[in-house]
């Protein structure tokens, strides 16, 4: 059963401000993307990366889209052999082999169409209206902060990514598109350490965590 890693890495990284696409920003001695690639290549039969305009292309390097979901769709289209697709953002360098394997196993078991890494929420979360007025406080016991990796039955993910341009632009992860077509998605508990690098402070934190891990 071909397991293919799909890495959206075509973001411009404007909030990071590194002057290069975020995936290429230096992080603990190597480009951010390399941390995730090393882990995925250890688990997957093949890894396809969606890259920013101007980056070199090849069989495993495709041109990304305007929005993240389009980048995922482009990378998946280059891997027709995929039976399980593991989508992982280049922006999460602290992913571990164990976490990828757990997501793949959860989908391979057959009960779920998708399995997503997630951590129980530790903050109190409120719904806030425009203007700052609190509408309601959500029950934290059922809230999970969702990350990547997200593993899917590839046929289901292909169907989900067939959504219209507006739905693709609005989606903040791939699981929500699978949920929208009636797919069954479950969570695989992960560590909050699996942070997403968005701003400079995240990059500093990721570097510290990666160095601390290397020192263990
Ligand atoms: O912007 P954000 O941090 O949500 O991006 C998550 C991931 O999606 C990053 O790895 C980024 O490179 C990727 N991305 C992409 N194509 C886009 C926008 C973001 O591959 N058009």
PDB file of C-alpha atoms and ligand atoms in Angstrom:
ATOM      1  CA  UNK A   1       0.000   0.000   0.000  1.00  0.00           C
ATOM      2  CA  UNK A   2       1.775   3.138  -1.230  1.00  0.00           C
ATOM      3  CA  UNK A   3       2.100   5.742   1.495  1.00  0.00           C
ATOM      4  CA  UNK A   4       2.959   9.139   0.003  1.00  0.00           C
ATOM      5  CA  UNK A   5       3.974  12.212   1.968  1.00  0.00           C
ATOM      6  CA  UNK A   6       2.489  15.476   0.713  1.00  0.00           C
ATOM      7  CA  UNK A   7       4.255  18.626   1.901  1.00  0.00           C
ATOM      8  CA  UNK A   8       2.733  22.037   1.187  1.00  0.00           C
ATOM      9  CA  UNK A   9       5.782  24.324   1.243  1.00  0.00           C
ATOM     10  CA  UNK A  10       4.703  27.070  -1.152  1.00  0.00           C
ATOM     11  CA  UNK A  11       3.767  29.745   1.378  1.00  0.00           C
ATOM     12  CA  UNK A  12       5.452  33.102   0.923  1.00  0.00           C
ATOM     13  CA  UNK A  13       6.091  33.513   4.639  1.00  0.00           C
ATOM     14  CA  UNK A  14       5.157  37.182   4.732  1.00  0.00           C
ATOM     15  CA  UNK A  15       4.404  37.083   8.487  1.00  0.00           C
ATOM     16  CA  UNK A  16       7.821  35.540   9.125  1.00  0.00           C
ATOM     17  CA  UNK A  17       9.595  38.182   7.074  1.00  0.00           C
ATOM     18  CA  UNK A  18      12.701  36.068   6.391  1.00  0.00           C
ATOM     19  CA  UNK A  19      12.989  37.383   2.817  1.00  0.00           C
ATOM     20  CA  UNK A  20      12.696  33.835   1.387  1.00  0.00           C
ATOM     21  CA  UNK A  21       9.733  31.409   1.185  1.00  0.00           C
ATOM     22  CA  UNK A  22       9.036  30.247   4.761  1.00  0.00           C
ATOM     23  CA  UNK A  23      10.004  26.639   3.985  1.00  0.00           C
ATOM     24  CA  UNK A  24      13.518  27.824   3.107  1.00  0.00           C
ATOM     25  CA  UNK A  25      14.034  30.001   6.184  1.00  0.00           C
ATOM     26  CA  UNK A  26      17.067  28.790   8.153  1.00  0.00           C
ATOM     27  CA  UNK A  27      16.077  26.899  11.311  1.00  0.00           C
ATOM     28  CA  UNK A  28      18.644  25.315  13.648  1.00  0.00           C
ATOM     29  CA  UNK A  29      21.236  25.011  10.890  1.00  0.00           C
ATOM     30  CA  UNK A  30      19.140  23.894   7.905  1.00  0.00           C
ATOM     31  CA  UNK A  31      16.130  25.080   5.874  1.00  0.00           C
ATOM     32  CA  UNK A  32      12.861  24.636   7.796  1.00  0.00           C
ATOM     33  CA  UNK A  33      11.540  22.162   5.182  1.00  0.00           C
ATOM     34  CA  UNK A  34      14.465  19.751   5.676  1.00  0.00           C
ATOM     35  CA  UNK A  35      13.398  18.821   9.218  1.00  0.00           C
ATOM     36  CA  UNK A  36      10.011  17.557   8.058  1.00  0.00           C
ATOM     37  CA  UNK A  37      11.382  15.922   4.913  1.00  0.00           C
ATOM     38  CA  UNK A  38      13.877  13.839   6.878  1.00  0.00           C
ATOM     39  CA  UNK A  39      11.104  12.450   9.099  1.00  0.00           C
ATOM     40  CA  UNK A  40       8.589  11.825   6.287  1.00  0.00           C
ATOM     41  CA  UNK A  41      11.169  10.160   4.043  1.00  0.00           C
ATOM     42  CA  UNK A  42      11.838   7.688   6.853  1.00  0.00           C
ATOM     43  CA  UNK A  43       8.182   6.566   6.880  1.00  0.00           C
ATOM     44  CA  UNK A  44       6.727   7.173   3.391  1.00  0.00           C
ATOM     45  CA  UNK A  45       7.438   5.395   0.080  1.00  0.00           C
ATOM     46  CA  UNK A  46       7.752   8.795  -1.573  1.00  0.00           C
ATOM     47  CA  UNK A  47       7.393  12.464  -0.607  1.00  0.00           C
ATOM     48  CA  UNK A  48       6.057  15.148  -2.972  1.00  0.00           C
ATOM     49  CA  UNK A  49       6.640  18.801  -2.085  1.00  0.00           C
ATOM     50  CA  UNK A  50       4.622  21.774  -3.381  1.00  0.00           C
ATOM     51  CA  UNK A  51       7.119  24.611  -3.763  1.00  0.00           C
ATOM     52  CA  UNK A  52       6.857  28.364  -4.181  1.00  0.00           C
ATOM     53  CA  UNK A  53       7.099  30.014  -7.634  1.00  0.00           C
ATOM     54  CA  UNK A  54      10.695  30.274  -8.794  1.00  0.00           C
ATOM     55  CA  UNK A  55      11.889  27.151  -6.938  1.00  0.00           C
ATOM     56  CA  UNK A  56      13.245  24.230  -9.008  1.00  0.00           C
ATOM     57  CA  UNK A  57      10.633  21.662 -10.125  1.00  0.00           C
ATOM     58  CA  UNK A  58      10.923  17.885 -10.670  1.00  0.00           C
ATOM     59  CA  UNK A  59       8.975  14.611 -10.269  1.00  0.00           C
ATOM     60  CA  UNK A  60       8.793  15.155  -6.483  1.00  0.00           C
ATOM     61  CA  UNK A  61       8.738  18.976  -6.604  1.00  0.00           C
ATOM     62  CA  UNK A  62       5.596  20.565  -8.036  1.00  0.00           C
ATOM     63  CA  UNK A  63       4.515  24.160  -8.275  1.00  0.00           C
ATOM     64  CA  UNK A  64       2.240  25.145  -5.352  1.00  0.00           C
ATOM     65  CA  UNK A  65      -1.035  27.033  -5.681  1.00  0.00           C
ATOM     66  CA  UNK A  66      -2.330  30.411  -4.566  1.00  0.00           C
ATOM     67  CA  UNK A  67      -3.762  28.887  -1.375  1.00  0.00           C
ATOM     68  CA  UNK A  68      -2.610  25.986   0.793  1.00  0.00           C
ATOM     69  CA  UNK A  69      -5.319  23.513  -0.326  1.00  0.00           C
ATOM     70  CA  UNK A  70      -4.403  24.106  -3.975  1.00  0.00           C
ATOM     71  CA  UNK A  71      -0.794  23.299  -3.112  1.00  0.00           C
ATOM     72  CA  UNK A  72      -1.898  20.021  -1.469  1.00  0.00           C
ATOM     73  CA  UNK A  73      -4.046  19.192  -4.505  1.00  0.00           C
ATOM     74  CA  UNK A  74      -1.152  19.829  -6.905  1.00  0.00           C
ATOM     75  CA  UNK A  75       1.212  17.606  -4.918  1.00  0.00           C
ATOM     76  CA  UNK A  76      -1.346  14.800  -4.605  1.00  0.00           C
ATOM     77  CA  UNK A  77      -2.024  14.949  -8.353  1.00  0.00           C
ATOM     78  CA  UNK A  78       1.662  14.089  -8.895  1.00  0.00           C
ATOM     79  CA  UNK A  79       1.267  10.884  -6.854  1.00  0.00           C
ATOM     80  CA  UNK A  80      -1.464   8.768  -8.519  1.00  0.00           C
ATOM     81  CA  UNK A  81      -0.022   5.667  -6.841  1.00  0.00           C
ATOM     82  CA  UNK A  82      -0.849   6.945  -3.339  1.00  0.00           C
ATOM     83  CA  UNK A  83      -3.220   4.792  -1.306  1.00  0.00           C
ATOM     84  CA  UNK A  84      -2.546   6.686   1.918  1.00  0.00           C
ATOM     85  CA  UNK A  85      -1.566  10.360   1.734  1.00  0.00           C
ATOM     86  CA  UNK A  86       0.153  11.971   4.714  1.00  0.00           C
ATOM     87  CA  UNK A  87      -0.135  15.742   4.500  1.00  0.00           C
ATOM     88  CA  UNK A  88       2.364  17.647   6.608  1.00  0.00           C
ATOM     89  CA  UNK A  89       3.119  21.377   6.623  1.00  0.00           C
ATOM     90  CA  UNK A  90       6.730  22.344   6.001  1.00  0.00           C
ATOM     91  CA  UNK A  91       6.096  24.888   8.758  1.00  0.00           C
ATOM     92  CA  UNK A  92       6.062  22.181  11.502  1.00  0.00           C
ATOM     93  CA  UNK A  93       9.705  21.082  11.907  1.00  0.00           C
ATOM     94  CA  UNK A  94       9.150  19.281  15.234  1.00  0.00           C
ATOM     95  CA  UNK A  95       7.139  16.419  13.752  1.00  0.00           C
ATOM     96  CA  UNK A  96       8.358  12.969  14.837  1.00  0.00           C
ATOM     97  CA  UNK A  97       8.525   9.634  13.081  1.00  0.00           C
ATOM     98  CA  UNK A  98       6.335   8.098  15.811  1.00  0.00           C
ATOM     99  CA  UNK A  99       3.595  10.671  15.191  1.00  0.00           C
ATOM    100  CA  UNK A 100       3.578  10.104  11.407  1.00  0.00           C
ATOM    101  CA  UNK A 101       3.484   6.336  11.942  1.00  0.00           C
ATOM    102  CA  UNK A 102       0.605   6.639  14.416  1.00  0.00           C
ATOM    103  CA  UNK A 103      -1.471   8.689  11.933  1.00  0.00           C
ATOM    104  CA  UNK A 104      -0.756   6.248   9.076  1.00  0.00           C
ATOM    105  CA  UNK A 105      -1.627   3.264  11.282  1.00  0.00           C
ATOM    106  CA  UNK A 106      -4.895   4.885  12.380  1.00  0.00           C
ATOM    107  CA  UNK A 107      -6.002   5.234   8.732  1.00  0.00           C
ATOM    108  CA  UNK A 108      -4.520   1.887   7.655  1.00  0.00           C
ATOM    109  CA  UNK A 109      -6.700   0.224  10.316  1.00  0.00           C
ATOM    110  CA  UNK A 110      -9.653   0.934   8.034  1.00  0.00           C
ATOM    111  CA  UNK A 111     -12.117   2.597  10.413  1.00  0.00           C
ATOM    112  CA  UNK A 112     -11.293   6.229   9.613  1.00  0.00           C
ATOM    113  CA  UNK A 113     -10.920   8.125   6.333  1.00  0.00           C
ATOM    114  CA  UNK A 114      -8.502  10.511   8.039  1.00  0.00           C
ATOM    115  CA  UNK A 115      -6.398  10.693  11.207  1.00  0.00           C
ATOM    116  CA  UNK A 116      -5.065  14.043  12.353  1.00  0.00           C
ATOM    117  CA  UNK A 117      -2.429  14.937  14.927  1.00  0.00           C
ATOM    118  CA  UNK A 118      -3.978  17.088  17.621  1.00  0.00           C
ATOM    119  CA  UNK A 119      -3.449  18.205  21.211  1.00  0.00           C
ATOM    120  CA  UNK A 120      -6.144  18.862  23.833  1.00  0.00           C
ATOM    121  CA  UNK A 121      -6.641  22.622  24.274  1.00  0.00           C
ATOM    122  CA  UNK A 122      -5.205  23.980  27.514  1.00  0.00           C
ATOM    123  CA  UNK A 123      -6.415  27.601  27.201  1.00  0.00           C
ATOM    124  CA  UNK A 124     -10.004  28.660  27.755  1.00  0.00           C
ATOM    125  CA  UNK A 125     -11.524  29.416  24.338  1.00  0.00           C
ATOM    126  CA  UNK A 126     -14.230  32.042  23.795  1.00  0.00           C
ATOM    127  CA  UNK A 127     -16.288  33.006  20.766  1.00  0.00           C
ATOM    128  CA  UNK A 128     -15.944  36.761  20.280  1.00  0.00           C
ATOM    129  CA  UNK A 129     -18.098  39.011  18.091  1.00  0.00           C
ATOM    130  CA  UNK A 130     -16.814  41.928  16.004  1.00  0.00           C
ATOM    131  CA  UNK A 131     -16.060  44.735  18.435  1.00  0.00           C
ATOM    132  CA  UNK A 132     -14.663  42.379  21.071  1.00  0.00           C
ATOM    133  CA  UNK A 133     -17.834  41.342  22.892  1.00  0.00           C
ATOM    134  CA  UNK A 134     -17.681  37.760  24.184  1.00  0.00           C
ATOM    135  CA  UNK A 135     -20.538  35.660  22.816  1.00  0.00           C
ATOM    136  CA  UNK A 136     -19.850  32.428  24.701  1.00  0.00           C
ATOM    137  CA  UNK A 137     -17.247  30.303  26.418  1.00  0.00           C
ATOM    138  CA  UNK A 138     -16.718  26.915  24.803  1.00  0.00           C
ATOM    139  CA  UNK A 139     -16.426  23.697  26.793  1.00  0.00           C
ATOM    140  CA  UNK A 140     -12.691  23.050  26.728  1.00  0.00           C
ATOM    141  CA  UNK A 141     -13.077  19.348  27.535  1.00  0.00           C
ATOM    142  CA  UNK A 142     -14.102  18.581  23.961  1.00  0.00           C
ATOM    143  CA  UNK A 143     -11.706  20.966  22.164  1.00  0.00           C
ATOM    144  CA  UNK A 144      -8.530  19.850  20.392  1.00  0.00           C
ATOM    145  CA  UNK A 145      -5.980  22.026  18.608  1.00  0.00           C
ATOM    146  CA  UNK A 146      -5.356  20.341  15.266  1.00  0.00           C
ATOM    147  CA  UNK A 147      -1.896  20.091  13.697  1.00  0.00           C
ATOM    148  CA  UNK A 148      -0.281  18.180  10.883  1.00  0.00           C
ATOM    149  CA  UNK A 149       0.566  15.388  10.028  1.00  0.00           C
ATOM    150  CA  UNK A 150      -2.885  14.456   8.732  1.00  0.00           C
ATOM    151  CA  UNK A 151      -3.127  11.018   7.069  1.00  0.00           C
ATOM    152  CA  UNK A 152      -6.000  10.127   4.722  1.00  0.00           C
ATOM    153  CA  UNK A 153      -7.267   7.432   2.427  1.00  0.00           C
ATOM    154  CA  UNK A 154      -5.936   9.026  -0.741  1.00  0.00           C
ATOM    155  CA  UNK A 155      -9.115   8.412  -2.776  1.00  0.00           C
ATOM    156  CA  UNK A 156     -11.188  10.269  -0.157  1.00  0.00           C
ATOM    157  CA  UNK A 157      -8.716  13.174   0.005  1.00  0.00           C
ATOM    158  CA  UNK A 158      -8.725  13.454  -3.812  1.00  0.00           C
ATOM    159  CA  UNK A 159     -12.520  13.740  -3.751  1.00  0.00           C
ATOM    160  CA  UNK A 160     -12.428  16.284  -0.926  1.00  0.00           C
ATOM    161  CA  UNK A 161      -9.905  18.422  -2.817  1.00  0.00           C
ATOM    162  CA  UNK A 162     -12.319  18.543  -5.746  1.00  0.00           C
ATOM    163  CA  UNK A 163     -14.234  21.223  -3.817  1.00  0.00           C
ATOM    164  CA  UNK A 164     -14.734  24.634  -5.434  1.00  0.00           C
ATOM    165  CA  UNK A 165     -12.190  27.447  -5.273  1.00  0.00           C
ATOM    166  CA  UNK A 166     -13.995  29.264  -2.447  1.00  0.00           C
ATOM    167  CA  UNK A 167     -14.098  26.152  -0.241  1.00  0.00           C
ATOM    168  CA  UNK A 168     -10.417  25.443  -0.926  1.00  0.00           C
ATOM    169  CA  UNK A 169      -9.484  29.025  -0.059  1.00  0.00           C
ATOM    170  CA  UNK A 170     -11.484  28.928   3.187  1.00  0.00           C
ATOM    171  CA  UNK A 171     -10.114  25.578   4.389  1.00  0.00           C
ATOM    172  CA  UNK A 172      -7.433  25.861   7.071  1.00  0.00           C
ATOM    173  CA  UNK A 173      -6.691  22.141   7.001  1.00  0.00           C
ATOM    174  CA  UNK A 174      -7.374  19.131   4.789  1.00  0.00           C
ATOM    175  CA  UNK A 175      -9.457  17.247   7.329  1.00  0.00           C
ATOM    176  CA  UNK A 176     -12.162  19.933   7.202  1.00  0.00           C
ATOM    177  CA  UNK A 177     -12.561  19.279   3.455  1.00  0.00           C
ATOM    178  CA  UNK A 178     -12.823  15.522   4.106  1.00  0.00           C
ATOM    179  CA  UNK A 179     -15.385  16.177   6.865  1.00  0.00           C
ATOM    180  CA  UNK A 180     -17.364  18.336   4.418  1.00  0.00           C
ATOM    181  CA  UNK A 181     -17.897  15.365   2.071  1.00  0.00           C
ATOM    182  CA  UNK A 182     -18.976  13.121   4.955  1.00  0.00           C
ATOM    183  CA  UNK A 183     -15.610  11.490   5.626  1.00  0.00           C
ATOM    184  CA  UNK A 184     -14.847  10.100   9.067  1.00  0.00           C
ATOM    185  CA  UNK A 185     -11.870  11.805  10.725  1.00  0.00           C
ATOM    186  CA  UNK A 186     -10.309  10.987  14.088  1.00  0.00           C
ATOM    187  CA  UNK A 187      -7.598  12.529  16.226  1.00  0.00           C
ATOM    188  CA  UNK A 188      -4.249  11.038  17.184  1.00  0.00           C
ATOM    189  CA  UNK A 189      -2.984  12.671  20.357  1.00  0.00           C
ATOM    190  CA  UNK A 190       0.150  14.701  19.789  1.00  0.00           C
ATOM    191  CA  UNK A 191       2.359  17.025  21.818  1.00  0.00           C
ATOM    192  CA  UNK A 192       1.849  20.814  21.841  1.00  0.00           C
ATOM    193  CA  UNK A 193       5.596  20.859  21.054  1.00  0.00           C
ATOM    194  CA  UNK A 194       4.691  20.172  17.395  1.00  0.00           C
ATOM    195  CA  UNK A 195       4.350  23.917  16.785  1.00  0.00           C
ATOM    196  CA  UNK A 196       3.730  25.704  13.495  1.00  0.00           C
ATOM    197  CA  UNK A 197       6.253  28.365  12.540  1.00  0.00           C
ATOM    198  CA  UNK A 198       4.322  31.470  11.549  1.00  0.00           C
ATOM    199  CA  UNK A 199       6.155  34.412  13.121  1.00  0.00           C
ATOM    200  CA  UNK A 200       9.736  35.068  14.157  1.00  0.00           C
ATOM    201  CA  UNK A 201       9.026  34.064  17.759  1.00  0.00           C
ATOM    202  CA  UNK A 202       7.863  30.620  16.574  1.00  0.00           C
ATOM    203  CA  UNK A 203      11.127  30.202  14.677  1.00  0.00           C
ATOM    204  CA  UNK A 204      13.155  31.035  17.796  1.00  0.00           C
ATOM    205  CA  UNK A 205      11.098  28.572  19.840  1.00  0.00           C
ATOM    206  CA  UNK A 206      11.420  25.843  17.182  1.00  0.00           C
ATOM    207  CA  UNK A 207      15.198  26.298  17.131  1.00  0.00           C
ATOM    208  CA  UNK A 208      15.393  25.954  20.914  1.00  0.00           C
ATOM    209  CA  UNK A 209      13.222  22.833  20.903  1.00  0.00           C
ATOM    210  CA  UNK A 210      15.176  21.213  18.038  1.00  0.00           C
ATOM    211  CA  UNK A 211      18.506  21.958  19.753  1.00  0.00           C
ATOM    212  CA  UNK A 212      17.202  20.622  23.075  1.00  0.00           C
ATOM    213  CA  UNK A 213      16.042  17.455  21.296  1.00  0.00           C
ATOM    214  CA  UNK A 214      19.443  17.015  19.636  1.00  0.00           C
ATOM    215  CA  UNK A 215      21.162  17.387  23.022  1.00  0.00           C
ATOM    216  CA  UNK A 216      19.100  14.546  24.578  1.00  0.00           C
TER     217      UNK A 216
HETATM  218  O1  LIG B   1       0.361  30.027   5.902  1.00  0.00           O
HETATM  219  P1  LIG B   1       0.341  28.806   6.756  1.00  0.00           P
HETATM  220  O2  LIG B   1       1.330  28.874   7.888  1.00  0.00           O
HETATM  221  O3  LIG B   1      -1.020  28.384   7.206  1.00  0.00           O
HETATM  222  O4  LIG B   1       0.847  27.651   5.798  1.00  0.00           O
HETATM  223  C1  LIG B   1       0.852  26.310   6.191  1.00  0.00           C
HETATM  224  C2  LIG B   1       1.680  25.525   5.188  1.00  0.00           C
HETATM  225  O5  LIG B   1       1.082  25.626   3.893  1.00  0.00           O
HETATM  226  C3  LIG B   1       3.122  26.030   5.072  1.00  0.00           C
HETATM  227  O6  LIG B   1       4.012  24.925   5.067  1.00  0.00           O
HETATM  228  C4  LIG B   1       3.109  26.787   3.741  1.00  0.00           C
HETATM  229  O7  LIG B   1       4.364  26.754   3.076  1.00  0.00           O
HETATM  230  C5  LIG B   1       2.057  26.014   2.955  1.00  0.00           C
HETATM  231  N1  LIG B   1       1.401  26.818   1.884  1.00  0.00           N
HETATM  232  C6  LIG B   1       1.433  26.347   0.572  1.00  0.00           C
HETATM  233  N2  LIG B   1       0.831  27.088  -0.422  1.00  0.00           N
HETATM  234  C7  LIG B   1       0.225  28.249  -0.152  1.00  0.00           C
HETATM  235  C8  LIG B   1       0.179  28.739   1.183  1.00  0.00           C
HETATM  236  C9  LIG B   1       0.767  27.991   2.192  1.00  0.00           C
HETATM  237  O8  LIG B   1       1.993  25.292   0.298  1.00  0.00           O
HETATM  238  N3  LIG B   1      -0.315  28.952  -1.167  1.00  0.00           N
END
